[in-house]
XYZ file of C-alpha atoms in Angstrom:
334
model
C 43.237 322.809 -33.232
C 41.437 319.556 -33.917
C 40.801 318.912 -37.610
C 37.166 318.558 -38.645
C 36.548 315.582 -40.921
C 33.783 316.250 -43.412
C 33.838 313.010 -45.429
C 31.803 310.024 -44.264
C 30.974 306.532 -45.504
C 28.454 304.063 -44.091
C 29.145 300.318 -43.763
C 26.366 297.802 -43.108
C 26.998 294.329 -41.667
C 24.312 293.178 -39.241
C 25.550 289.678 -38.352
C 26.810 287.044 -37.749
C 29.519 287.758 -35.189
C 32.221 285.917 -37.140
C 31.503 287.932 -40.293
C 31.462 291.183 -38.317
C 34.795 290.303 -36.693
C 36.292 289.871 -40.171
C 35.428 293.505 -40.842
C 37.687 294.746 -38.045
C 41.122 294.320 -39.757
C 39.660 295.926 -42.896
C 38.720 299.015 -40.897
C 42.153 299.111 -39.268
C 43.847 299.329 -42.650
C 41.330 301.846 -43.948
C 41.852 304.209 -40.997
C 45.595 304.280 -41.631
C 45.432 304.798 -45.392
C 42.536 307.249 -45.535
C 42.823 309.803 -42.748
C 40.180 312.202 -44.065
C 37.158 309.934 -43.587
C 34.833 308.887 -40.794
C 33.510 305.316 -40.892
C 29.933 304.780 -39.765
C 29.214 301.123 -38.972
C 25.679 299.729 -38.663
C 25.645 296.374 -36.881
C 24.199 294.347 -34.027
C 24.221 296.451 -30.853
C 25.921 293.588 -28.997
C 29.077 294.041 -31.072
C 29.779 297.646 -30.094
C 32.946 296.903 -28.102
C 34.614 295.604 -31.258
C 34.581 299.122 -32.695
C 35.190 301.286 -29.618
C 38.842 301.938 -30.338
C 39.001 304.870 -32.754
C 37.058 308.126 -32.660
C 36.707 308.070 -36.451
C 34.524 304.952 -36.208
C 30.943 305.932 -35.460
C 29.060 302.832 -34.365
C 25.289 302.574 -34.758
C 24.174 299.553 -32.755
C 20.762 298.277 -33.789
C 18.326 295.751 -32.368
C 17.956 293.105 -35.070
C 14.599 292.044 -33.624
C 13.142 295.327 -34.842
C 11.772 295.951 -38.317
C 13.991 297.367 -41.035
C 11.935 300.570 -40.970
C 12.659 301.091 -37.269
C 16.339 300.385 -37.941
C 16.189 302.957 -40.739
C 14.627 305.522 -38.396
C 17.430 304.962 -35.883
C 20.144 305.326 -38.520
C 18.436 308.418 -39.929
C 18.177 310.019 -36.477
C 21.790 309.195 -35.595
C 23.054 310.712 -38.847
C 20.703 313.700 -39.182
C 23.238 316.198 -40.485
C 25.334 313.657 -42.410
C 25.328 312.860 -46.092
C 27.505 309.933 -47.073
C 30.159 309.770 -49.768
C 29.166 306.136 -50.136
C 27.065 303.401 -48.520
C 28.557 299.895 -48.567
C 26.374 296.837 -48.036
C 28.587 294.082 -46.593
C 25.669 291.751 -45.893
C 23.657 291.571 -49.121
C 20.375 290.305 -47.666
C 16.846 291.702 -47.951
C 17.171 293.743 -44.757
C 20.452 295.409 -45.726
C 19.201 296.025 -49.283
C 16.046 297.612 -47.873
C 18.052 299.840 -45.555
C 20.217 301.000 -48.464
C 17.077 301.822 -50.446
C 15.572 303.811 -47.573
C 18.830 305.762 -47.171
C 19.124 306.561 -50.886
C 18.634 310.302 -50.277
C 21.750 310.386 -48.082
C 24.194 309.252 -50.761
C 24.765 309.159 -54.498
C 26.776 305.939 -54.311
C 25.725 302.462 -53.164
C 28.041 299.466 -53.300
C 27.326 295.802 -52.506
C 30.024 293.249 -51.765
C 30.001 290.036 -53.788
C 29.231 286.916 -51.737
C 29.493 284.557 -54.706
C 26.681 282.404 -53.345
C 26.353 280.515 -56.623
C 29.894 279.122 -56.572
C 29.619 278.134 -52.920
C 26.355 276.294 -53.510
C 27.785 274.604 -56.590
C 30.586 273.197 -54.442
C 28.104 271.994 -51.803
C 25.616 270.508 -54.267
C 27.911 268.935 -56.844
C 31.124 268.251 -54.872
C 33.253 269.767 -57.613
C 36.957 270.167 -56.996
C 37.358 272.727 -54.273
C 39.391 275.759 -55.198
C 40.138 278.351 -52.577
C 37.604 281.152 -52.892
C 38.248 284.719 -51.844
C 38.302 285.291 -48.106
C 35.373 287.277 -46.712
C 37.718 290.039 -45.524
C 39.106 290.278 -49.056
C 35.571 290.577 -50.429
C 34.946 293.507 -48.057
C 38.143 295.128 -49.297
C 37.250 294.527 -52.945
C 33.979 296.353 -52.424
C 35.778 299.346 -50.890
C 38.645 299.281 -53.402
C 36.317 300.460 -56.136
C 36.613 303.865 -54.486
C 39.674 303.435 -52.250
C 42.363 301.717 -54.359
C 45.140 301.848 -51.746
C 43.534 299.001 -49.794
C 45.384 295.693 -50.066
C 44.344 292.324 -48.612
C 47.975 291.166 -48.566
C 48.705 293.911 -46.034
C 45.936 292.982 -43.594
C 47.322 292.883 -40.048
C 46.375 291.392 -36.719
C 45.000 293.603 -33.957
C 47.625 292.265 -31.547
C 50.862 292.105 -33.521
C 52.966 290.852 -30.605
C 52.163 288.643 -27.669
C 53.405 289.940 -24.362
C 53.436 287.957 -21.129
C 52.434 284.675 -22.750
C 51.249 282.297 -20.057
C 51.564 278.518 -19.920
C 47.940 278.393 -20.982
C 45.907 276.870 -23.793
C 42.617 278.519 -24.694
C 39.684 276.325 -25.627
C 36.374 277.226 -27.324
C 34.577 273.860 -27.689
C 31.171 275.176 -28.748
C 29.622 276.425 -31.970
C 26.338 278.121 -32.830
C 25.657 275.212 -35.204
C 25.476 271.760 -33.619
C 26.724 270.228 -36.873
C 30.133 271.844 -36.308
C 30.474 270.434 -32.792
C 33.419 268.157 -32.025
C 32.574 265.525 -29.352
C 33.392 266.855 -25.882
C 35.026 263.560 -24.899
C 37.704 264.290 -27.511
C 38.590 267.516 -25.757
C 38.938 265.615 -22.495
C 41.328 263.173 -24.182
C 43.297 266.085 -25.597
C 43.557 267.874 -22.259
C 45.100 264.805 -20.591
C 48.062 265.122 -22.979
C 48.955 268.551 -21.571
C 49.153 268.091 -17.818
C 51.686 270.919 -17.461
C 49.350 273.443 -19.074
C 46.502 275.461 -17.633
C 43.354 275.527 -19.798
C 40.984 278.471 -20.174
C 37.608 277.325 -21.482
C 35.222 279.779 -23.145
C 31.516 279.018 -22.673
C 28.580 281.415 -22.951
C 24.892 280.797 -22.401
C 23.198 278.383 -20.025
C 23.611 275.241 -22.144
C 27.325 275.755 -22.824
C 28.061 276.585 -19.193
C 26.114 273.541 -17.934
C 27.894 271.233 -20.404
C 31.274 272.680 -19.435
C 30.684 272.167 -15.731
C 29.512 268.614 -16.354
C 32.334 267.602 -18.702
C 35.389 269.578 -17.632
C 35.358 271.209 -14.227
C 36.439 268.125 -12.305
C 39.884 268.916 -13.737
C 41.797 271.408 -11.591
C 43.775 272.607 -14.619
C 40.663 273.997 -16.319
C 39.262 277.472 -15.681
C 35.839 278.386 -17.051
C 35.370 281.825 -18.600
C 31.624 282.370 -18.651
C 31.084 285.920 -17.430
C 29.869 288.714 -19.656
C 33.154 289.855 -21.209
C 33.389 292.358 -24.036
C 34.828 291.094 -27.314
C 37.996 293.117 -26.714
C 38.373 291.585 -23.239
C 38.022 288.109 -24.739
C 40.759 288.878 -27.256
C 43.037 290.169 -24.502
C 42.679 286.850 -22.646
C 43.273 284.857 -25.838
C 46.339 286.947 -26.640
C 48.034 285.721 -23.449
C 47.549 282.044 -24.364
C 50.240 280.013 -26.085
C 47.673 278.281 -28.325
C 43.946 278.639 -28.882
C 41.794 275.668 -29.998
C 38.478 276.380 -31.666
C 35.855 275.111 -34.062
C 34.790 276.978 -37.202
C 33.198 279.721 -35.105
C 33.288 283.389 -34.149
C 35.816 282.495 -31.431
C 38.178 281.321 -34.161
C 37.950 284.653 -35.978
C 38.433 286.633 -32.762
C 41.459 284.547 -31.839
C 42.976 284.899 -35.305
C 43.236 288.660 -34.807
C 45.506 288.124 -31.793
C 49.140 287.015 -31.755
C 48.177 283.539 -30.499
C 48.365 280.575 -32.932
C 44.881 279.182 -33.592
C 44.191 275.480 -34.140
C 40.780 275.200 -35.821
C 38.679 272.043 -36.280
C 36.552 271.794 -39.428
C 33.806 269.296 -40.276
C 30.819 269.925 -42.563
C 32.103 273.373 -43.560
C 35.367 274.064 -45.369
C 37.972 276.842 -44.975
C 38.247 277.244 -48.761
C 34.725 278.709 -48.916
C 35.969 282.070 -47.655
C 35.808 281.789 -43.880
C 39.205 280.376 -42.983
C 41.045 281.860 -40.006
C 43.190 284.803 -40.991
C 46.909 284.033 -40.576
C 46.483 280.470 -39.208
C 45.825 278.151 -42.146
C 48.734 275.852 -41.281
C 46.940 274.798 -38.083
C 43.643 273.691 -39.646
C 42.413 270.178 -38.743
C 40.038 268.489 -41.187
C 39.439 265.290 -43.139
C 40.680 265.458 -46.710
C 38.545 264.699 -49.770
C 39.870 261.139 -50.054
C 38.875 260.407 -46.465
C 35.366 261.852 -46.810
C 34.342 262.798 -50.392
C 30.973 264.234 -49.279
C 32.684 267.226 -47.651
C 31.875 270.052 -47.589
C 28.150 269.677 -47.037
C 27.388 273.163 -45.729
C 28.609 276.729 -46.210
C 27.833 277.976 -42.686
C 26.756 274.914 -40.692
C 23.081 274.512 -41.558
C 22.653 270.888 -42.676
C 20.129 269.405 -45.079
C 18.564 266.110 -44.013
C 20.354 264.177 -46.760
C 23.725 265.472 -45.503
C 23.271 264.605 -41.814
C 25.381 261.457 -42.012
C 28.213 263.251 -43.799
C 28.182 266.087 -41.267
C 28.384 263.680 -38.322
C 31.218 261.669 -39.856
C 33.140 264.839 -40.692
C 33.452 265.626 -36.981
C 33.516 262.261 -35.191
C 36.236 260.930 -37.514
C 38.610 263.678 -36.422
C 40.624 262.144 -33.594
C 42.194 263.837 -30.599
C 45.558 262.663 -31.962
C 45.019 264.707 -35.141
C 44.377 267.835 -33.097
C 47.261 266.979 -30.760
C 49.677 267.028 -33.708
C 48.531 270.492 -34.789
C 48.662 271.866 -31.246
C 52.236 270.657 -30.886
C 53.106 272.286 -34.202
C 51.555 275.544 -33.017
C 53.442 275.397 -29.712
C 56.710 275.131 -31.633
C 55.759 278.036 -33.872
């Protein structure tokens, strides 16, 4: 007879995709350690496939274009008979705070994860010595550990622990939601010429990315464009078959880091020490050091102030294809 689970907690993380992806390994560990709980996740409806893998995860996909009250009504309707043992705000913005307030009658316990915005902005504004801040996934865990002490960031695992049927393929995600984090496309072309024996799979989504990819890359017979509407899990399955994946500081990087494939990530105006580094792949990070460009980092997420435009541009254009080539070779030997 199937056991009925009566305990429930609600987790809120609307966006962005990279931050939502970083929630996935936290949930994996939670499901193993706490078998008597259902996890309700409120997030962007487009991210549903990321959570369709365990019946104890109840996904509530919302349209972020709607008002917080309409989102509240949807959550309330989807959880009519449920009271929560805790509601955990993993976003800490006005909308998530408002939703928690509106749901106050469904729980006696509200928790908010600590973003530590002040320290991050201090680093950006004053260029103080950069010390590695807590990873975002660890901050999620810290919030939960107040009530679930078995959780341990050191025991976070990848979704794909082993790579089977690795192909002679290098994955490439040359685009970012923020233009400031873009590495010049000509550098990718230079890099590709160094690996004539490899097949390249290029990830591009949206009209602009697809058009740029066709213009810059598709005259090379060794490059295959992945532009169709794949689920996030399908994207990870493709990445998991690659020998190396090359990405910017982007959601693609976080997706790839949950696979068994080594991830080479290219960093410019942002910095991995601010809490968004790839899980498990820090040895393959490419960036200019503080001596080379003291103005880094000049952004937490990629949004650039006018006075930092020059720094942001230099932080990317001064990274050479040879620098990335060295890290890719290191990853291939891994």
